[in-house]
Short mmCIF file of C-alpha atoms and ligand atoms in Angstrom, two decimals:
data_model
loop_
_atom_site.label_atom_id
_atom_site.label_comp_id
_atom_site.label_asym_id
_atom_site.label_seq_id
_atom_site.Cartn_x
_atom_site.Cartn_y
_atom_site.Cartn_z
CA UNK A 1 0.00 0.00 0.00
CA UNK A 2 1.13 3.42 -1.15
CA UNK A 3 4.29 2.47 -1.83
CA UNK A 4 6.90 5.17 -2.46
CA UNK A 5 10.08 3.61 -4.21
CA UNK A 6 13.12 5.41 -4.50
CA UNK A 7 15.15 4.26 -6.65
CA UNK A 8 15.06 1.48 -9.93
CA UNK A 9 16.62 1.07 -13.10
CA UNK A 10 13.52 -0.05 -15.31
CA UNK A 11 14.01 2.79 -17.90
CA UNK A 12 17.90 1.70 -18.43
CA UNK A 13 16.91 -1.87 -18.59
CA UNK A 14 13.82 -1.40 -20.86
CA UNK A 15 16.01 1.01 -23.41
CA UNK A 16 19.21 -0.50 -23.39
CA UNK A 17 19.04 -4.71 -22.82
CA UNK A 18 15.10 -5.04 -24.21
CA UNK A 19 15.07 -2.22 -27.32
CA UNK A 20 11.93 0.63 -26.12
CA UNK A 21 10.89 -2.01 -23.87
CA UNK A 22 7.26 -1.23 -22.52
CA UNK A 23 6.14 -0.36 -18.90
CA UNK A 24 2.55 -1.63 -18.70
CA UNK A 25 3.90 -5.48 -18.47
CA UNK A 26 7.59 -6.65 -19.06
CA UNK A 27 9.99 -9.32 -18.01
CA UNK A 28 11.71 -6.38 -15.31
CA UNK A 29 10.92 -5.93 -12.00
CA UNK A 30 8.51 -3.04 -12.48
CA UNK A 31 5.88 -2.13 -14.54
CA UNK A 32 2.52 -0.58 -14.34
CA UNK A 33 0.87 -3.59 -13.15
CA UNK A 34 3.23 -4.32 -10.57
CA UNK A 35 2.67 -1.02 -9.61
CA UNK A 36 -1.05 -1.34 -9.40
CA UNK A 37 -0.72 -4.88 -7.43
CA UNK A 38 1.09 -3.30 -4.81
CA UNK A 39 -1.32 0.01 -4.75
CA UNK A 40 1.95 2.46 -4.94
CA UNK A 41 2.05 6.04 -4.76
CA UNK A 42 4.88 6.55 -6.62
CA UNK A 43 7.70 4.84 -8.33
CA UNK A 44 10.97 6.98 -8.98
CA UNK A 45 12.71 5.95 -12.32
CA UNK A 46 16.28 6.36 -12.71
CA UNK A 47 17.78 7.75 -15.99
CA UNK A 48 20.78 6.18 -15.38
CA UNK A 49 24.27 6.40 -17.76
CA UNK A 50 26.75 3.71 -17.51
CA UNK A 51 29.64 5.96 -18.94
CA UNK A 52 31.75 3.08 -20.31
CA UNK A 53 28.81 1.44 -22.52
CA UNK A 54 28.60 5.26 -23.94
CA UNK A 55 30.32 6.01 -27.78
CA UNK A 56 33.27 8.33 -26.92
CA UNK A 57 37.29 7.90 -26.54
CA UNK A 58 36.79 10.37 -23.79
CA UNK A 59 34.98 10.29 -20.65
CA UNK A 60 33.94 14.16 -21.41
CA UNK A 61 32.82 12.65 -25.01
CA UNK A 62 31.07 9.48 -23.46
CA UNK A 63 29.18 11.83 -20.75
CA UNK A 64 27.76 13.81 -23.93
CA UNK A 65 26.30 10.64 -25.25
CA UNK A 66 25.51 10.07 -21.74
CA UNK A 67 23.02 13.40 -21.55
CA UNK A 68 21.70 12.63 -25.57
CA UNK A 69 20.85 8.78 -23.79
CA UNK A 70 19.17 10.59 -20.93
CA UNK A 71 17.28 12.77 -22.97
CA UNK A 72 15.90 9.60 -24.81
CA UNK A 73 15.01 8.47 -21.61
CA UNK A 74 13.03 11.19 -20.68
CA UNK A 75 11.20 11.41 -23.70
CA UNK A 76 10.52 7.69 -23.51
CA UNK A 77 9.22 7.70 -20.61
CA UNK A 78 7.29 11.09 -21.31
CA UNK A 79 5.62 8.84 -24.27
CA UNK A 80 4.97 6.50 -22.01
CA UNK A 81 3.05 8.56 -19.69
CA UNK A 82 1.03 9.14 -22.69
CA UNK A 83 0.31 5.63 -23.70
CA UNK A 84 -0.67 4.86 -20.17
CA UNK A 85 -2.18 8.34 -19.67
CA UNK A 86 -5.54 6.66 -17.59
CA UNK A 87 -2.74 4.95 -15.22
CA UNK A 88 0.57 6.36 -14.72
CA UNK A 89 1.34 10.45 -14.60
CA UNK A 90 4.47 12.19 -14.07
CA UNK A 91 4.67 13.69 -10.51
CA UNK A 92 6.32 17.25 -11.53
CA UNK A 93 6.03 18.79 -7.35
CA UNK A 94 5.53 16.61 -4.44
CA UNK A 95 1.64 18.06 -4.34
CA UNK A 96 1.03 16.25 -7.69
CA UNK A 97 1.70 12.33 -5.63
CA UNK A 98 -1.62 13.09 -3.72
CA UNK A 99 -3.52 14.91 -6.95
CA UNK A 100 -2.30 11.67 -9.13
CA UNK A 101 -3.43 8.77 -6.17
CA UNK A 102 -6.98 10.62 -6.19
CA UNK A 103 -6.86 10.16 -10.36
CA UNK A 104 -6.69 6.57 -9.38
CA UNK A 105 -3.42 6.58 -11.19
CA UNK A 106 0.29 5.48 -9.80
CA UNK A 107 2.88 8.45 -9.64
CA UNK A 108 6.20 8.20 -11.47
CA UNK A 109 9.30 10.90 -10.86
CA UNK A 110 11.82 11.19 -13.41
CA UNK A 111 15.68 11.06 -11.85
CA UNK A 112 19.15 10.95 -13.24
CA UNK A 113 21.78 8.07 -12.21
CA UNK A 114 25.48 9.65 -12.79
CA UNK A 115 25.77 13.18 -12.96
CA UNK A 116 28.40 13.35 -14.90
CA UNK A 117 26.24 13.80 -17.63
CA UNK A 118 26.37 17.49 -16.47
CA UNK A 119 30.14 17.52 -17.74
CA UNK A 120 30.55 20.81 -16.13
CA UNK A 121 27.41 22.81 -16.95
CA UNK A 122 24.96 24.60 -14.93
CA UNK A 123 22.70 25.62 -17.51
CA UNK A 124 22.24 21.52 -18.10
CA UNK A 125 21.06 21.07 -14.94
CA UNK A 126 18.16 23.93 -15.58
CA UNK A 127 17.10 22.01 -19.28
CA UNK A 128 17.12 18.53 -16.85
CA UNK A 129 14.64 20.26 -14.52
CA UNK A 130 12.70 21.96 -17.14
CA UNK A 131 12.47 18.07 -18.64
CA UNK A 132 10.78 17.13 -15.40
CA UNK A 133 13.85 15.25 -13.79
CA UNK A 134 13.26 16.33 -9.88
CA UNK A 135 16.55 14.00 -8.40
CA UNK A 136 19.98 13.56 -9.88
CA UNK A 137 22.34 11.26 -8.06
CA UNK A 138 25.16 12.51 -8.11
CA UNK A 139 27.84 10.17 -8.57
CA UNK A 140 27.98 6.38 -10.14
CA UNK A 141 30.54 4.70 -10.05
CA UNK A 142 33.16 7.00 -12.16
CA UNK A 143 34.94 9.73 -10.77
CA UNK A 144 33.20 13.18 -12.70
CA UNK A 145 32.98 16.71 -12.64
CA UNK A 146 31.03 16.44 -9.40
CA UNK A 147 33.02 14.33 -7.52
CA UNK A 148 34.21 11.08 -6.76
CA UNK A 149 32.31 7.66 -6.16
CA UNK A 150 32.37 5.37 -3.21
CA UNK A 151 36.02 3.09 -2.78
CA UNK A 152 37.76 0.99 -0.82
CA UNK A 153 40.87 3.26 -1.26
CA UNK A 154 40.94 5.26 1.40
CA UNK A 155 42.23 8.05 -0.71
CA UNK A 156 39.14 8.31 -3.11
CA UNK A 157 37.21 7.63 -0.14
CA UNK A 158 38.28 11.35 1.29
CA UNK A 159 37.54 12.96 -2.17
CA UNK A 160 34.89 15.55 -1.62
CA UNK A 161 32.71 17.91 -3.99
CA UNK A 162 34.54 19.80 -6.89
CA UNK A 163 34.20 23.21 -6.57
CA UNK A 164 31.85 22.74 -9.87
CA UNK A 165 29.91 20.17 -7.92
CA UNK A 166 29.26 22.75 -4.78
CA UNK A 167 27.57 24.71 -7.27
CA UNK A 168 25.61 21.33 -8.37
CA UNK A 169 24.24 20.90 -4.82
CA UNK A 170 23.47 24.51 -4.30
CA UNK A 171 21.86 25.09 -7.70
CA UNK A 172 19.76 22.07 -6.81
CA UNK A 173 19.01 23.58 -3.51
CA UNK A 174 17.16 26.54 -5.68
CA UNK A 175 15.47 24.34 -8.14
CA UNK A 176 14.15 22.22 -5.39
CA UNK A 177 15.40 19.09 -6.85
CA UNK A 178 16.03 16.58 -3.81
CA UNK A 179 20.50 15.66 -3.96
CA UNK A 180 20.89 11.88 -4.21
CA UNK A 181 24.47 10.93 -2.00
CA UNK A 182 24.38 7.42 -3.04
CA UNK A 183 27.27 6.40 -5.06
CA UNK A 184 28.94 9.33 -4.18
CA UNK A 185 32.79 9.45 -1.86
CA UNK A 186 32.21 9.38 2.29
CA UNK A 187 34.31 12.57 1.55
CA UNK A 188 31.63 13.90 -0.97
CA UNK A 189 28.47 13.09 1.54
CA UNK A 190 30.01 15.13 4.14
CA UNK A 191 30.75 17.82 1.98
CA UNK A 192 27.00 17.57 0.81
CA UNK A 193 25.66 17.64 4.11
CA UNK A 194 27.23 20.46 4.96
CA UNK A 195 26.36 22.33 2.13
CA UNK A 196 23.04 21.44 1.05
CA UNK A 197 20.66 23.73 2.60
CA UNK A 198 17.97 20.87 2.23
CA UNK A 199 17.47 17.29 3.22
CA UNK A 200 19.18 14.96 1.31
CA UNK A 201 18.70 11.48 -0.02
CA UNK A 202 20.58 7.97 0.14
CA UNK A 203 18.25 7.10 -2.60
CA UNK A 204 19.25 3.16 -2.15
CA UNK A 205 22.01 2.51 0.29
CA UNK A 206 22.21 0.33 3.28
CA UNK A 207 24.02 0.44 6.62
CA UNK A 208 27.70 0.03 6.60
CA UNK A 209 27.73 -1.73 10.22
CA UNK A 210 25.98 -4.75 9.57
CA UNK A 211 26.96 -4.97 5.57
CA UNK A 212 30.64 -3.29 5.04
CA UNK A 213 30.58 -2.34 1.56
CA UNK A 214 32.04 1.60 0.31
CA UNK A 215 27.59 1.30 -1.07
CA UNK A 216 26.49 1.56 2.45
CA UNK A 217 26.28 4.23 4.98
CA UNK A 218 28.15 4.14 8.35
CA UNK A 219 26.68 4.85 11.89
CA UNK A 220 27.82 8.99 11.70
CA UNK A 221 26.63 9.17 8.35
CA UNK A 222 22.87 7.91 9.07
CA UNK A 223 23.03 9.76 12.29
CA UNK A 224 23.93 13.04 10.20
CA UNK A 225 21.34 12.45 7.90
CA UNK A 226 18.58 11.55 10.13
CA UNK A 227 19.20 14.88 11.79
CA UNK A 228 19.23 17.23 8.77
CA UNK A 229 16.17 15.51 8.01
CA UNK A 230 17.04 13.32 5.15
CA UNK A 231 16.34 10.10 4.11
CA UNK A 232 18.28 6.44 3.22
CA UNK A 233 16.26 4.43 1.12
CA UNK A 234 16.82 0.57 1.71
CA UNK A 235 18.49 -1.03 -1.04
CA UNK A 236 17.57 -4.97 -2.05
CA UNK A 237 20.77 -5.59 -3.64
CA UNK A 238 22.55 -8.77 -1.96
CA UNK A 239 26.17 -7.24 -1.64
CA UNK A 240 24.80 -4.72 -0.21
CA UNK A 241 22.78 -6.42 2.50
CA UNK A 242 25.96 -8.70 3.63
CA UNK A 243 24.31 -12.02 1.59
CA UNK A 244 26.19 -11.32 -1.57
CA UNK A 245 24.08 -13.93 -3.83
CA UNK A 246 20.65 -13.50 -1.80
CA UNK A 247 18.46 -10.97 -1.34
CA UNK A 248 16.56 -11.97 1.71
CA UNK A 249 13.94 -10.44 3.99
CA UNK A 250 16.03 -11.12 7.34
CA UNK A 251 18.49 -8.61 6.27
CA UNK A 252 16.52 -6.08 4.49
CA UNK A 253 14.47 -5.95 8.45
CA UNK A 254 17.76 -5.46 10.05
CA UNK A 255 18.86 -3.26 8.07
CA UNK A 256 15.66 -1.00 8.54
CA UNK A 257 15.52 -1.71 12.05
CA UNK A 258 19.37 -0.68 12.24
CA UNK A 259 18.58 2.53 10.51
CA UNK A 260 15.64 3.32 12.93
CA UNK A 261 18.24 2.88 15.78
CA UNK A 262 20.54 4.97 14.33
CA UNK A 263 19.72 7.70 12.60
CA UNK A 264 15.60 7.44 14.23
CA UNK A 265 12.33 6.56 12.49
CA UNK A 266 12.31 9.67 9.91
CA UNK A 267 15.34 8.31 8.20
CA UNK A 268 14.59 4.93 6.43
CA UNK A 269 12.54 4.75 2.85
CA UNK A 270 12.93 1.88 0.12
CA UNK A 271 15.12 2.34 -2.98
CA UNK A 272 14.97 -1.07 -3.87
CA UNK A 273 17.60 -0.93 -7.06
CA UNK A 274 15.06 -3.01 -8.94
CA UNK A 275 16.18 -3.77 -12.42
CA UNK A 276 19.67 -2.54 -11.59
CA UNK A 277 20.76 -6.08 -11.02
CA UNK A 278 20.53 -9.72 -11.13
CA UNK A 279 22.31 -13.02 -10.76
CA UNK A 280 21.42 -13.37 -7.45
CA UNK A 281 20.10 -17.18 -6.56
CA UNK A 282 17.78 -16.05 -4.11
CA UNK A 283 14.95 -12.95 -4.34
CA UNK A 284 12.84 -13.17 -2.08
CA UNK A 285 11.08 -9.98 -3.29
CA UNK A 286 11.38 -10.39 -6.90
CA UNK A 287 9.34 -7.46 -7.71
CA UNK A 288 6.78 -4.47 -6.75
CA UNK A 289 3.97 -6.76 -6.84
CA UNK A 290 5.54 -8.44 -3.75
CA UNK A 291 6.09 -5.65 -1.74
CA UNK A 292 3.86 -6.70 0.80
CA UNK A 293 6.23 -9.38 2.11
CA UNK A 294 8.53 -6.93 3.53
CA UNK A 295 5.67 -4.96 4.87
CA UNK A 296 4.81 -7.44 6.98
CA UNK A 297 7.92 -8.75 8.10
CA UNK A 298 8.87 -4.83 9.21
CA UNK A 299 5.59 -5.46 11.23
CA UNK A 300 6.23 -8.73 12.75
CA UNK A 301 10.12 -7.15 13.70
CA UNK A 302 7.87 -4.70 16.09
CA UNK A 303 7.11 -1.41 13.44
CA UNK A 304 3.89 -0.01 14.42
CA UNK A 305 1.61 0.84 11.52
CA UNK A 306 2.95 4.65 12.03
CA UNK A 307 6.75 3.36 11.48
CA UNK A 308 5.88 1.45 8.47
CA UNK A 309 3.91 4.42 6.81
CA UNK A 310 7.22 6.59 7.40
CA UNK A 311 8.94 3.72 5.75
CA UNK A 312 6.64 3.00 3.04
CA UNK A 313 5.95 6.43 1.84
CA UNK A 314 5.63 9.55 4.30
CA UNK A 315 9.81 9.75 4.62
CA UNK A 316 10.14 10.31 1.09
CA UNK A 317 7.47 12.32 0.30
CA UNK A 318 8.68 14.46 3.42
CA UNK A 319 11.97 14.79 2.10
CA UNK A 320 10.82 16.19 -1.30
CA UNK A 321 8.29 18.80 0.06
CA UNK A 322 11.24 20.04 2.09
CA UNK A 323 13.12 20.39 -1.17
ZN1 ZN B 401 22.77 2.88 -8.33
#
């Protein structure tokens, strides 16, 4: 039930593996049915760039393909929206999630996976709003003009925000598009936190205590964003629950419950990654329609119905009104 879904890679996956793959019903992890089945508010779909699959002998050329792909994306999805128009809209202001659930229609919030795509200007970032995108996350797995990604050198680990990418967060800031710190350098969340003059987002990233991977947040980190009033959304991807070929409900509960320790019961939402991986031998959410597995075993692990609305939708939705 009113789902809010942070993070998946359904437009990459139905664009580049399946051709303009379709988003009513597909082999992927989400679609508009799935969507319906589990009664979601809103699904947010990544416009994500893998740099290296990009044409270029430059990663400044390949990040210009990158933003022509993203583009695509957008306007597939925009004719998308159209086909579907009696079932899915895009949700252009937080106000619209509530206007589009009364429609009897599920919300869907265009976002941008690697912004390096940016490749150093401002005035990109204003056409990517204008196109409707309302999160970028900021990093991927490449170093770019915004910063560097998450490592297990402790080196890149330090690497903050360029000064470019201080002008990223606070443009952002203006627009009132939400900043997305997964991905992204421990050195470049700090530097986010303390410049963003908003919440921000761990769109899909777990806890680094009980699943030590450079993905996942540590103990200060959720701490520091529970208190600036942001949000981690909890990501289904084995690795990064500590069961690297299983994605199992145990973990995904601890690692809510952890957050809720940590950082309190503001800070956890879902990002579940769907359709940003696979190979795993065990799912034991395979997709949105099953949702309601991990709903109730949040509730059997002690959430009261209050807890589990903050974890199914009201965090997120918080976090992007305070944009
Ligand atoms: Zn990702």
């Amino acid at each position: 039930m009113n789902l809010i879904d942070l993070h998946c890679d359904t437009l990459w996956k139905l664009m580049d593996l399946g051709g303009e793959g379709d988003l009513l019903e597909n082999d992927g992890s989400v679609s508009i049915r799935k969507l319906e089945e589990e009664g979601a508010l809103a699904q947010f779909f990544a416009c994500f760039v893998y740099r290296d699959a990009m044409e270029g002998n430059t990663p400044e050329e390949q990040y210009e393909a990158g933003y022509r792909h993203v583009l695509d994306m957008i306007d597939h999805m925009s004719r998308q929206a159209e086909r579907y128009s009696g079932r899915l809209e895009l949700a252009k202001k937080p106000e619209d999630i509530e206007i589009i659930q009364k429609k009897g229609k599920t919300g869907a919030v265009l976002t941008v996976e690697e912004g390096g795509v940016l490749n150093g200007s401002l005035a990109r970032l204003d056409e990517l709003y204008r196109r409707g995108v309302r999160l970028i996350t900021l990093l991927w797995n490449y170093e770019n003009c915004i910063g560097a990604p998450g490592s297990r050198v402790p080196s890149n680990m330090e690497k903050g925000l360029t000064p470019f990418g201080i002008r990223v967060v606070e443009r952002m800031n203006e627009l009132g598009m939400i900043v997305d710190v997964s991905h992204a350098a421990d050195g470049v969340f700090w530097d986010v936190i303390k410049r963003s003059r908003r919440p921000v987002a761990a769109t899909h990233s777990n806890c680094r205590a009980l699943a030590d991977h450079p993905r996942n947040l540590t103990d200060e980190m959720l701490r520091a964003l529970g208190e600036q009033g942001g949000v981690a959304g909890l990501n289904f991807y084995g690795p990064f629950l500590g069961t690297p070929e299983e994605s199992r409900l145990e973990e995904m509960t601890a690692h809510v419950l952890h957050m809720i320790e940590t950082g309190g019961e503001d800070l956890p939402a879902i990002g579940t990654d769907f359709d940003g991986f696979d190979g795993l031998k065990r799912m034991d959410i395979p997709d949105t329609g099953h949702m309601d597995r991990l709903r109730e075993a949040l509730k059997k692990a002690g959430l009261s119905e209050r807890q589990l609305d903050k974890v199914w939708y009201k965090n997120a939705l918080r976090v992007w009104k305070e944009r």
